[in-house]
Tab-separated table of C-alpha atoms and ligand atoms in Angstrom:
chain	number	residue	atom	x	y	z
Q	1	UNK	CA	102.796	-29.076	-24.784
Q	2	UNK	CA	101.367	-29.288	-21.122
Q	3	UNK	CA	97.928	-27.757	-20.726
Q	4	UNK	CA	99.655	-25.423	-17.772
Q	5	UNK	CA	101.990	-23.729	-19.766
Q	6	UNK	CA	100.967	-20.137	-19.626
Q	7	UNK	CA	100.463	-19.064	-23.554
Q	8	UNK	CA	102.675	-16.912	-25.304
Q	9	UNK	CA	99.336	-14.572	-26.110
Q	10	UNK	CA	96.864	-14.755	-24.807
Q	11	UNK	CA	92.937	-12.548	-25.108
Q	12	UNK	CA	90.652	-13.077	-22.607
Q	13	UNK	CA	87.897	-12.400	-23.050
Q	14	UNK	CA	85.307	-10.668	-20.413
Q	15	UNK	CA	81.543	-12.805	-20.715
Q	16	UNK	CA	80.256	-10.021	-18.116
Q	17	UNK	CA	81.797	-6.990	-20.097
Q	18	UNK	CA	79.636	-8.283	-22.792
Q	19	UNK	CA	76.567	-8.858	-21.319
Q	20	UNK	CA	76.266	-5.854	-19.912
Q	21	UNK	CA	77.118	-4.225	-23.478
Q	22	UNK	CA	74.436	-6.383	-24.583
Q	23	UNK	CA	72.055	-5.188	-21.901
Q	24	UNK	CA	72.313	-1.593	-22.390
Q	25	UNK	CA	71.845	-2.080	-26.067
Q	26	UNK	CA	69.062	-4.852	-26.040
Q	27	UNK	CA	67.007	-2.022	-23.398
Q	28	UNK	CA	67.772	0.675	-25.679
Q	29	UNK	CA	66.049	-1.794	-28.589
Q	30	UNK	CA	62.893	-2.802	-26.514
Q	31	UNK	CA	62.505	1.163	-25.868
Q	32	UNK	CA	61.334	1.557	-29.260
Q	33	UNK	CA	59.669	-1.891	-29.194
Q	34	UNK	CA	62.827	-3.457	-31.097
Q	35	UNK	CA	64.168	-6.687	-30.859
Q	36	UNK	CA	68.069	-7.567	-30.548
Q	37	UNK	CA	70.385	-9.997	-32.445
Q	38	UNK	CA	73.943	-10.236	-31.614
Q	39	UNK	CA	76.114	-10.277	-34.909
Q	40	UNK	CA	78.945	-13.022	-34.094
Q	41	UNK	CA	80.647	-13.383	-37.722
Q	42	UNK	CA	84.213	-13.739	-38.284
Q	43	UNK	CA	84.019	-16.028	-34.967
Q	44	UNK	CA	82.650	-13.121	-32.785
Q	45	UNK	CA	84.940	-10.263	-34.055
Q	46	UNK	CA	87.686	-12.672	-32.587
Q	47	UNK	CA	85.776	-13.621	-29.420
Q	48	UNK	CA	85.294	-16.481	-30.255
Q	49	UNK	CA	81.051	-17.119	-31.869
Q	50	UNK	CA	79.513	-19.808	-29.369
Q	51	UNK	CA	80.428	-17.927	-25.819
Q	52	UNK	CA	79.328	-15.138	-27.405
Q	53	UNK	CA	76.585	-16.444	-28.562
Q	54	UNK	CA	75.510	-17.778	-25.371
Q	55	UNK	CA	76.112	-14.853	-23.033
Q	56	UNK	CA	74.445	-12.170	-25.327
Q	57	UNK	CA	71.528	-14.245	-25.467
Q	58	UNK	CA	71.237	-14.788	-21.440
Q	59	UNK	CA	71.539	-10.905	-21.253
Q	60	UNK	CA	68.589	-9.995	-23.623
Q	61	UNK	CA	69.371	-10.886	-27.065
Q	62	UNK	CA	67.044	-13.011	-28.669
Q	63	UNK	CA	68.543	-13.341	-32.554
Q	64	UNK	CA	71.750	-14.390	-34.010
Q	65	UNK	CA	73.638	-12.988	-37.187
Q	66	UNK	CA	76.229	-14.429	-38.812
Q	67	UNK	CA	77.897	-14.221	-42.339
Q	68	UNK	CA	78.720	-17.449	-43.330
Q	69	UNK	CA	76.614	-21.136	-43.296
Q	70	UNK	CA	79.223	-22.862	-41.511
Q	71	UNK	CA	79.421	-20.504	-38.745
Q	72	UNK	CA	75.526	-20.667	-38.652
Q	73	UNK	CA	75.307	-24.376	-38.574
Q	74	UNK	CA	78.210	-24.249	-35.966
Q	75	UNK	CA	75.870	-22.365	-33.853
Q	76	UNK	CA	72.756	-24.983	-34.461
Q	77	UNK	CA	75.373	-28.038	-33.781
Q	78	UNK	CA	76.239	-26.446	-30.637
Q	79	UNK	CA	72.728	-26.558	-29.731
Q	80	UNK	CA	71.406	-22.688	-30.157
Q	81	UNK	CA	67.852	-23.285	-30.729
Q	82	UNK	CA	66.507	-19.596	-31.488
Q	83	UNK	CA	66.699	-17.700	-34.206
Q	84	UNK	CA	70.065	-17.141	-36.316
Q	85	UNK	CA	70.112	-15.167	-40.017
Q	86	UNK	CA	72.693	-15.685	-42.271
Q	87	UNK	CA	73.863	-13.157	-44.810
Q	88	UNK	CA	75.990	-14.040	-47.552
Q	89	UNK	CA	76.002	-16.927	-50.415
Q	90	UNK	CA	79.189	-17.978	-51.908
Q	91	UNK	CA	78.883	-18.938	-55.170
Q	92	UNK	CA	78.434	-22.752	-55.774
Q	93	UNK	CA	76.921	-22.965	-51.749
Q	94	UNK	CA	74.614	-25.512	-51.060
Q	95	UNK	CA	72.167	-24.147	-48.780
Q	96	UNK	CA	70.065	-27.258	-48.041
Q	97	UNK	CA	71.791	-28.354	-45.085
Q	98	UNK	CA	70.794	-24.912	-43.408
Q	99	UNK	CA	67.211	-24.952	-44.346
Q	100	UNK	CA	66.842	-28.418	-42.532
Q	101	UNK	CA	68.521	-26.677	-39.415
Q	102	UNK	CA	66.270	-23.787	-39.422
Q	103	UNK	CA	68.851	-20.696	-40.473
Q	104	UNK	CA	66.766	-17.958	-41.951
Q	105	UNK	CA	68.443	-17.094	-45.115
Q	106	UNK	CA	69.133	-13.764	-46.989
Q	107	UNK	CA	68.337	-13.413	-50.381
Q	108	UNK	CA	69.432	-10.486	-52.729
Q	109	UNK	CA	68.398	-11.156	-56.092
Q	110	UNK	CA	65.342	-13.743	-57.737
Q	111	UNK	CA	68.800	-15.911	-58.747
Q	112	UNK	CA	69.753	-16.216	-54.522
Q	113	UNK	CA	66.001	-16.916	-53.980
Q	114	UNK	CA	65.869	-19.457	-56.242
Q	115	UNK	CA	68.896	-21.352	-54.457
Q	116	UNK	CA	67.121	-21.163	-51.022
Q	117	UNK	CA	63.566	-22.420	-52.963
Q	118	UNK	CA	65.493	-25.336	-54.471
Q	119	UNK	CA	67.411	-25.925	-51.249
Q	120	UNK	CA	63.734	-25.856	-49.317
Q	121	UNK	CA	62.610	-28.441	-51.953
Q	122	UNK	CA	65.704	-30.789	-51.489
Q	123	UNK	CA	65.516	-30.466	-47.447
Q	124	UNK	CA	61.760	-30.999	-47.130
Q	125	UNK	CA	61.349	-27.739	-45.267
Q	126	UNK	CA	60.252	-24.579	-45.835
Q	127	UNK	CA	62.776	-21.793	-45.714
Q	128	UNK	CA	62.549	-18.989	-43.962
Q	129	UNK	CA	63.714	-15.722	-46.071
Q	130	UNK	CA	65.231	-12.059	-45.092
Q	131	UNK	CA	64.621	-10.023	-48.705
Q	132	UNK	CA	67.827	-7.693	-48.724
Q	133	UNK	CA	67.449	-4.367	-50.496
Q	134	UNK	CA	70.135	-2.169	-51.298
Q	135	UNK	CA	69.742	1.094	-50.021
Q	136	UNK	CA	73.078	2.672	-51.340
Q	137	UNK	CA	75.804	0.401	-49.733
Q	138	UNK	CA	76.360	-1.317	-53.191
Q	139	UNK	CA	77.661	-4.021	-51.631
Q	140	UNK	CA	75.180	-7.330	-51.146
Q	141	UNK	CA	71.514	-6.477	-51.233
Q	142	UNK	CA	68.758	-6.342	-54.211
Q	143	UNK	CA	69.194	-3.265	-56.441
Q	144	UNK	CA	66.391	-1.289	-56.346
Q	145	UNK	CA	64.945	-1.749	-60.071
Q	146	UNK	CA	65.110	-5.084	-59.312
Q	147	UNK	CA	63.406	-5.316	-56.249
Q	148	UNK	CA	60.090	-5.416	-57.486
Q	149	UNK	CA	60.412	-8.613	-59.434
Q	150	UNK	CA	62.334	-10.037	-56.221
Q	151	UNK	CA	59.300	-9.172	-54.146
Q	152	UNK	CA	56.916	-10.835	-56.741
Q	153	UNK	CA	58.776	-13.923	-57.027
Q	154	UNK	CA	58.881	-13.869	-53.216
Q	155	UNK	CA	55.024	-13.302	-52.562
Q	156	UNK	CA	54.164	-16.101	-54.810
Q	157	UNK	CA	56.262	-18.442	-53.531
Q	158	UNK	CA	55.074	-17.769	-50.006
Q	159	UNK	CA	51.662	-17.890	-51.268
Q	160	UNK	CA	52.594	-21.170	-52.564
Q	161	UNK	CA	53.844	-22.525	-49.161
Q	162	UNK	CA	57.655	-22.945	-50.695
Q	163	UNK	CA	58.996	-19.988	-48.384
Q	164	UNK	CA	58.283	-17.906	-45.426
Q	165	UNK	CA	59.005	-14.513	-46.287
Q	166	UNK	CA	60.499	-13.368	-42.274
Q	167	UNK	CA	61.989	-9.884	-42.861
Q	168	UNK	CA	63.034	-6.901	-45.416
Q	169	UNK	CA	66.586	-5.542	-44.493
Q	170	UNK	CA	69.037	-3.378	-45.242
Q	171	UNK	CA	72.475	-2.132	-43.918
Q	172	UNK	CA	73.809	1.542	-43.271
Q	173	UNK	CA	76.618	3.215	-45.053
Q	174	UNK	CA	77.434	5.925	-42.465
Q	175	UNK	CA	75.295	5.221	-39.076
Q	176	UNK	CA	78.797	6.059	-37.093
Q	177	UNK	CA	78.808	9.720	-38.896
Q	178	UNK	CA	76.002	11.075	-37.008
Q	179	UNK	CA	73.458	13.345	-38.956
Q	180	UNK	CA	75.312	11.972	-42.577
Q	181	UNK	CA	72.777	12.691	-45.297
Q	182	UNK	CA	73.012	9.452	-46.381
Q	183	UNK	CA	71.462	7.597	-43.143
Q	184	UNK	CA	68.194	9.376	-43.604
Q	185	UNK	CA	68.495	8.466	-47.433
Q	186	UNK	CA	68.901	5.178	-46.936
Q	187	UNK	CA	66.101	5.089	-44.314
Q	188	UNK	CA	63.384	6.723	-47.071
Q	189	UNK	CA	64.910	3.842	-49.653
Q	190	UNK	CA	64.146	1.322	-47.225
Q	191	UNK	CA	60.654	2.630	-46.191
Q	192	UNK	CA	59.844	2.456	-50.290
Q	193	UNK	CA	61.272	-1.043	-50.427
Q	194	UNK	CA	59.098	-2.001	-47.336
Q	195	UNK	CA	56.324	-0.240	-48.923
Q	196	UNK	CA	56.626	-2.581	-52.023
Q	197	UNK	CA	56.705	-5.545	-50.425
Q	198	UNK	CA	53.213	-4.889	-48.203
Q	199	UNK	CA	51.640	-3.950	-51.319
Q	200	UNK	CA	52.713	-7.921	-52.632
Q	201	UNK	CA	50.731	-9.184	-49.430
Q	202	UNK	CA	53.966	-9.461	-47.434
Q	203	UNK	CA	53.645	-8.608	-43.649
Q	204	UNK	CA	57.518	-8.664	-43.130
Q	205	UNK	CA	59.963	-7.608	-40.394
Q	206	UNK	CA	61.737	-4.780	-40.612
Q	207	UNK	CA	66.117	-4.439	-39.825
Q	208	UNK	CA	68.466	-1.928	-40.578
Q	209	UNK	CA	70.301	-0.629	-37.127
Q	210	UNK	CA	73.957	-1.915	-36.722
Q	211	UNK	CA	75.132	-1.149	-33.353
Q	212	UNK	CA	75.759	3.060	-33.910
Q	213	UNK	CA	72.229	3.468	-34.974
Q	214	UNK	CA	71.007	1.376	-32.967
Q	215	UNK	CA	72.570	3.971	-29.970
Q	216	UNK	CA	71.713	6.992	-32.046
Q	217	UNK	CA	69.236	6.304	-33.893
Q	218	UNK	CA	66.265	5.024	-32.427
Q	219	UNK	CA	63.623	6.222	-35.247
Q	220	UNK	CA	65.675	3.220	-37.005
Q	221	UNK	CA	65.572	0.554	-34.908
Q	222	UNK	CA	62.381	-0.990	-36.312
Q	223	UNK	CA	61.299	-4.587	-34.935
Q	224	UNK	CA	65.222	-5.752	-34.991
Q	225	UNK	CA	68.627	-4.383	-34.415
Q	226	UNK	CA	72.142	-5.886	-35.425
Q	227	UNK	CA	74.333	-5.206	-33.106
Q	228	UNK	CA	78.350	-5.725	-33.440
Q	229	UNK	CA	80.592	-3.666	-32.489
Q	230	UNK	CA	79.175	-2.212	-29.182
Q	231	UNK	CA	78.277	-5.756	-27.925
Q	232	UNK	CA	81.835	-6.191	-27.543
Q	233	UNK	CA	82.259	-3.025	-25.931
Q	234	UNK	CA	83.863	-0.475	-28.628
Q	235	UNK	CA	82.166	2.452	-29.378
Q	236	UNK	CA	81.105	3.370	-33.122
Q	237	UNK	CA	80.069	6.729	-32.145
Q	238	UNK	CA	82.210	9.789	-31.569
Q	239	UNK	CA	80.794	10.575	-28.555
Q	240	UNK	CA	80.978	8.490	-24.991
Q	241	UNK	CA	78.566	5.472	-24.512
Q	242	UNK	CA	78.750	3.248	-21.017
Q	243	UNK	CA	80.825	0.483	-23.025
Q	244	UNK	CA	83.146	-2.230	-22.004
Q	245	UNK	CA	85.583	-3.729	-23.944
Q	246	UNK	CA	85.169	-7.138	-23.737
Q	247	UNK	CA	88.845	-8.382	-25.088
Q	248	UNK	CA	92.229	-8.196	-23.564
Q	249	UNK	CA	95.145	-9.149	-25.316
Q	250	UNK	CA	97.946	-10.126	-22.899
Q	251	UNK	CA	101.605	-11.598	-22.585
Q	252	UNK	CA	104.294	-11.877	-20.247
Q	253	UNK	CA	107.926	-10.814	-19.649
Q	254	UNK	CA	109.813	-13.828	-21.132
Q	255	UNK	CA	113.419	-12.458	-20.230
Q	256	UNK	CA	114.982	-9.437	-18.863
Q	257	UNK	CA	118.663	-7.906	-19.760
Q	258	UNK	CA	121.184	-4.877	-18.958
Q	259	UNK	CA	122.231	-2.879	-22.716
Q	260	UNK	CA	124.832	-0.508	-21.903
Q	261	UNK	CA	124.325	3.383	-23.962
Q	262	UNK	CA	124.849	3.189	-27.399
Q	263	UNK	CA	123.558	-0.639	-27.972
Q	264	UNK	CA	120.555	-0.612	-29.974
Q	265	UNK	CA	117.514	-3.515	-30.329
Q	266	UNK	CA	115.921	-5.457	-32.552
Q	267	UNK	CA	115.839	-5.790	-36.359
Q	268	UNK	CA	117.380	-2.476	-38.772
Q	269	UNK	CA	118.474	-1.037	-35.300
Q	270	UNK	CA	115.874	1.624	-35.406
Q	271	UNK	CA	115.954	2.407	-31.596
Q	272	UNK	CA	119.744	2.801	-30.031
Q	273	UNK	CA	119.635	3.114	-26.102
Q	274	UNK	CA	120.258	6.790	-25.273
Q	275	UNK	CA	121.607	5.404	-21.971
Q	276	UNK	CA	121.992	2.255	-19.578
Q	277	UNK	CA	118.735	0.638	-19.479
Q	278	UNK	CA	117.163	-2.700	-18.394
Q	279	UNK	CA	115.183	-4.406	-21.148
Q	280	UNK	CA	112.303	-7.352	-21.490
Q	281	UNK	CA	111.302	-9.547	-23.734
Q	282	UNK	CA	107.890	-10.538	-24.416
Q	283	UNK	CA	106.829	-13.586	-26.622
Q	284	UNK	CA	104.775	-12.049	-29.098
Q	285	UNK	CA	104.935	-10.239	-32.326
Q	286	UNK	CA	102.743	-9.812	-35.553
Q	287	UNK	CA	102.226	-13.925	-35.638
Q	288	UNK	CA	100.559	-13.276	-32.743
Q	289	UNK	CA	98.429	-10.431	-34.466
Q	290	UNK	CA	100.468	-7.308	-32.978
Q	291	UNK	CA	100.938	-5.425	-36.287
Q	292	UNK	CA	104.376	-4.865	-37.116
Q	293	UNK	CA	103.594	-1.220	-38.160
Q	294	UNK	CA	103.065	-0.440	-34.567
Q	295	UNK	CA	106.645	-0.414	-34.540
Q	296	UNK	CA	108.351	2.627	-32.565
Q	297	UNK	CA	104.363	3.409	-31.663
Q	298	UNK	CA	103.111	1.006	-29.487
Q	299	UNK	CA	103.632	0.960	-25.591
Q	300	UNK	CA	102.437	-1.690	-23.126
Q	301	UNK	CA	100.972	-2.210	-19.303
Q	302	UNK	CA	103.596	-3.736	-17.295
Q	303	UNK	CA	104.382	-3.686	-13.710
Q	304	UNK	CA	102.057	-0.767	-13.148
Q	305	UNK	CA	102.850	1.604	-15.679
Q	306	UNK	CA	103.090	2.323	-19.352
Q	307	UNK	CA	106.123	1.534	-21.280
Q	308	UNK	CA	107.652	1.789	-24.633
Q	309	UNK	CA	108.124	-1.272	-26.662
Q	310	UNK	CA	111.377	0.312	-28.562
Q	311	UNK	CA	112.727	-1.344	-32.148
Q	312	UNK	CA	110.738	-3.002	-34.820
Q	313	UNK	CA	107.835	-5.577	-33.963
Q	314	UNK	CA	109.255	-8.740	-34.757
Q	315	UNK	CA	107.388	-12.046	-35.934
Q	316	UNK	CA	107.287	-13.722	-32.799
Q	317	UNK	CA	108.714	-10.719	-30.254
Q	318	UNK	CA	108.917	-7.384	-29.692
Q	319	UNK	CA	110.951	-5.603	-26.783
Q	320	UNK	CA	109.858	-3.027	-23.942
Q	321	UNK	CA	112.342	-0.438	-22.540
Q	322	UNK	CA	111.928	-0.430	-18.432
Q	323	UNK	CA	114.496	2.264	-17.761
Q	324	UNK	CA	115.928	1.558	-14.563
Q	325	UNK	CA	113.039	-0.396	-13.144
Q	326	UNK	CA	113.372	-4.400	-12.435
Q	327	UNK	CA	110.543	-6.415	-13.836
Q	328	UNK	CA	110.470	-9.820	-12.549
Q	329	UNK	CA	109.952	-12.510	-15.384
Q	330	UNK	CA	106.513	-13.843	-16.137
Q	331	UNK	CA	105.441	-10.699	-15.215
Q	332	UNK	CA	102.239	-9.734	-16.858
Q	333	UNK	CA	102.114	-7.750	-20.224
Q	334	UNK	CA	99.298	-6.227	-21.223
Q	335	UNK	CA	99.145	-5.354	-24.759
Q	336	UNK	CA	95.456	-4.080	-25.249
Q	337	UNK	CA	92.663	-4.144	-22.331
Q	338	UNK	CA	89.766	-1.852	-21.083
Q	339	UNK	CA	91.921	0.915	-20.422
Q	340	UNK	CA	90.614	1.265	-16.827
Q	341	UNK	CA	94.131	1.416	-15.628
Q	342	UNK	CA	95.574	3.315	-18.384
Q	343	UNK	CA	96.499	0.338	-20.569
Q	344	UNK	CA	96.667	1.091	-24.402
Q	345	UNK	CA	92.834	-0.246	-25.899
Q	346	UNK	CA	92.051	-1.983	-29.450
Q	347	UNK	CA	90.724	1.449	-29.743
Q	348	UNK	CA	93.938	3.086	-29.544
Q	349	UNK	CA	96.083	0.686	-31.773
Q	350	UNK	CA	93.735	0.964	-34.471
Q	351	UNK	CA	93.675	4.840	-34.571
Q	352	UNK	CA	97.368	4.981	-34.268
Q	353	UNK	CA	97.232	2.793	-37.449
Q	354	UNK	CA	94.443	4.377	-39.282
Q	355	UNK	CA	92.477	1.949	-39.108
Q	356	UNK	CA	89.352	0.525	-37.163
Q	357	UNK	CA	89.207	-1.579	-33.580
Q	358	UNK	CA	86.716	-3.894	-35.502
Q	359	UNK	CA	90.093	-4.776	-37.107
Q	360	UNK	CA	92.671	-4.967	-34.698
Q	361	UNK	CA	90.126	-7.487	-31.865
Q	362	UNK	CA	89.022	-9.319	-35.287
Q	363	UNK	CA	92.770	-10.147	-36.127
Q	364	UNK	CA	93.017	-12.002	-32.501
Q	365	UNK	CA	91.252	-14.814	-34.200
Q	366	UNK	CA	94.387	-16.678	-34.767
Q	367	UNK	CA	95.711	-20.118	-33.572
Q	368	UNK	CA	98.468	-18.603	-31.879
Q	369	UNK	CA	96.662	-16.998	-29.469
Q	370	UNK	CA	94.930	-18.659	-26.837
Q	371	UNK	CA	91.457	-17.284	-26.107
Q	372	UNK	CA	90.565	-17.500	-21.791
Q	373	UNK	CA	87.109	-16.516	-20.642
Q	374	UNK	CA	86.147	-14.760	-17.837
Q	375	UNK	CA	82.652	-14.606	-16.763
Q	376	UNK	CA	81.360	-18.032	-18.395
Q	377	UNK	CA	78.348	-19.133	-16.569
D	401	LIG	C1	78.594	-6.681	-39.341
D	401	LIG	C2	77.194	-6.350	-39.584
D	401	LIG	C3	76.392	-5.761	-38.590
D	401	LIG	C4	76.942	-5.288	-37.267
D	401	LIG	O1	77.623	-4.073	-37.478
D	401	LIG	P1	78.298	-3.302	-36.250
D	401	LIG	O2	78.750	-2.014	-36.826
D	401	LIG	O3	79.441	-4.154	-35.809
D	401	LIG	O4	77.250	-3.175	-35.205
D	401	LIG	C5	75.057	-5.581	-38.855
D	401	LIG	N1	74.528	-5.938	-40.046
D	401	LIG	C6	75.277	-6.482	-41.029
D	401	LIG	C7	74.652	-6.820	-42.313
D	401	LIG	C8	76.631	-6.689	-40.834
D	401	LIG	O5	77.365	-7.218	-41.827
């Protein structure tokens, strides 16, 4: 296919939406002293990891988090010389080929550590370690009866020049739920588990802030935030913070038709026309990540005002009643955006969905949709 054709879907992403998301939360970090990393896992929440990457550290972050080795070492091979943590081991992982790079690894148990010693050995470098305690997530993380023996084996092998121990972390539970018991629970957990590991001869980091604490809870921020969400501009918190989404998801009007009263569209016939009505098509359905429960829910920008898409979401199209208006073909569609102009948001699909906009902008990683960048520098 011709590198003009316009794509089918497209989300374009804004660079200077997100570095001025970055900004405000990277000042709101050095108020308390706090450093910034920009979490880009799962390919940037479907941004796409190395634009990201690059714009949130020209405007003020100075780490790089990421859950997986390959997209770590896609960051290094890209040339990202700073900082970058990564979080989880898959079983069987061979994390040599990071330590040469320089990722700073996580380790959650003396079995994890052991890996990253052995990997250190193999590489000829010494690895540099984040000690992850669990704090009452239950998910990855050391439990806390083991974290003493974690700690031990930790402070020995530093002592013994086979690791550099960078950082104790932990994640939040309920930081979007503000004043939830369990955030300052977690915090005094933390503070114990920090407590143990000066009292091995550790002089650690300290990180537990994902982007809503980091907004609301600056007693938390420590010498590091993570910071998701909000870097891409949607808002954890239930209250209003000076965000900007950075994704749109757009289409355009593919072809445009006449039903007569009574003719109904799409699939099961869900949606009849309750009178004469002009029609268009638009290229894109839950292939393209538009979920197909959004049927009968979901309206769209187009030509300057919202519409209703009307029948069920199909795999590759869905269909938007215009009334009596004309829309010209190729007219622009836009499916999710800012919502400056009263365009549905990412926001908006997932609560219509019950879900959560990390979600809906993380399902535009896709190869059907084409990504476009605004902003790049
Ligand atoms: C995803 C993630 C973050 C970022 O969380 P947001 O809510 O998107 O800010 C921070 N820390 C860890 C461990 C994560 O997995």
């Amino acid at each position: 296919m011709a590198a003009s054709s316009p794509p089918r879907a497209e989300a374009i992403v804004d660079l200077d939406a997100l570095r001025h998301n970055v900004t405000l939360l990277a000042d709101r970090a050095a108020a308390s002293g706090a450093a910034t990393m920009a979490v880009v896992k799962a390919d940037g929440y479907g941004h796409g990891a190395l634009p990201v990457a690059r714009a949130a550290l020209e405007a003020g972050a100075t780490w790089l988090g990421s859950c997986s080795l390959a997209e770590a070492l896609a960051l290094r091979g890209a040339g990202i010389s700073g900082p970058i943590l990564s979080w989880l081991e898959v079983a069987g992982e061979d994390f040599a080929p990071a330590v040469a790079a320089n990722v700073d690894l996580t380790a959650s148990s003396v079995r994890e550590l052991g890996h990253i010693l052995g990997a250190g050995q193999r590489a000829g470098r010494t690895p540099r370690v984040h000690l992850k305690i669990d704090t009452g997530l239950s998910r990855n993380g050391c439990p806390a009866a083991e974290w003493p023996d974690l700690v031990e084996v930790a402070a020995k092998a530093q002592a013994d020049g086979h690791a550099e121990i960078v950082a104790v972390w932990s994640h939040l539970a309920c930081a979007d739920e503000p004043g939830h018991p369990s955030v300052d629970l977690q915090a005094g957990r933390f503070q114990q588990a920090y407590e143990v590991s000066t009292a091995a001869g550790l002089k650690p980091l300290r990180h537990l802030a994902n982007s809503a604490a980091t907004l609301n809870r600056p007693d938390l921020h420590f010498d590091l935030v993570r910071v998701g969400i909000a870097m891409y501009g949607l808002n954890p918190l239930p209250h209003p913070e000076d965000l900007v989404p950075a994704m749109t998801f757009r289409s355009s009007v593919a072809l445009t038709k006449r039903i007569e009263a009574g003719e109904s569209v799409s699939y099961g016939q869900t949606w009849t026309a309750g009178r004469d009505t002009n029609l268009a098509l638009v290229p894109v359905g839950y292939a393209d990540g538009v979920p197909r429960l959004l049927s009968g829910r979901l309206s769209v920008w187009l030509a300057g005002r919202r519409r209703p898409v009307v029948g069920r979401v199909c795999m590759d199209q869905l269909v938007v009643d215009c009334e009596d208006d004309l829309v010209p073909v190729g007219e622009e569609v836009v499916l999710f955006g800012t919502g400056e102009r009263g365009e549905p948001t990412a926001t908006e699909w997932a609560d219509t969905l019950g879900t959560i906009d990390y979600e809906i902008v993380t399902g535009m990683y896709r190869p059907r949709v084409t990504r476009t960048y605004r902003g790049q520098r």
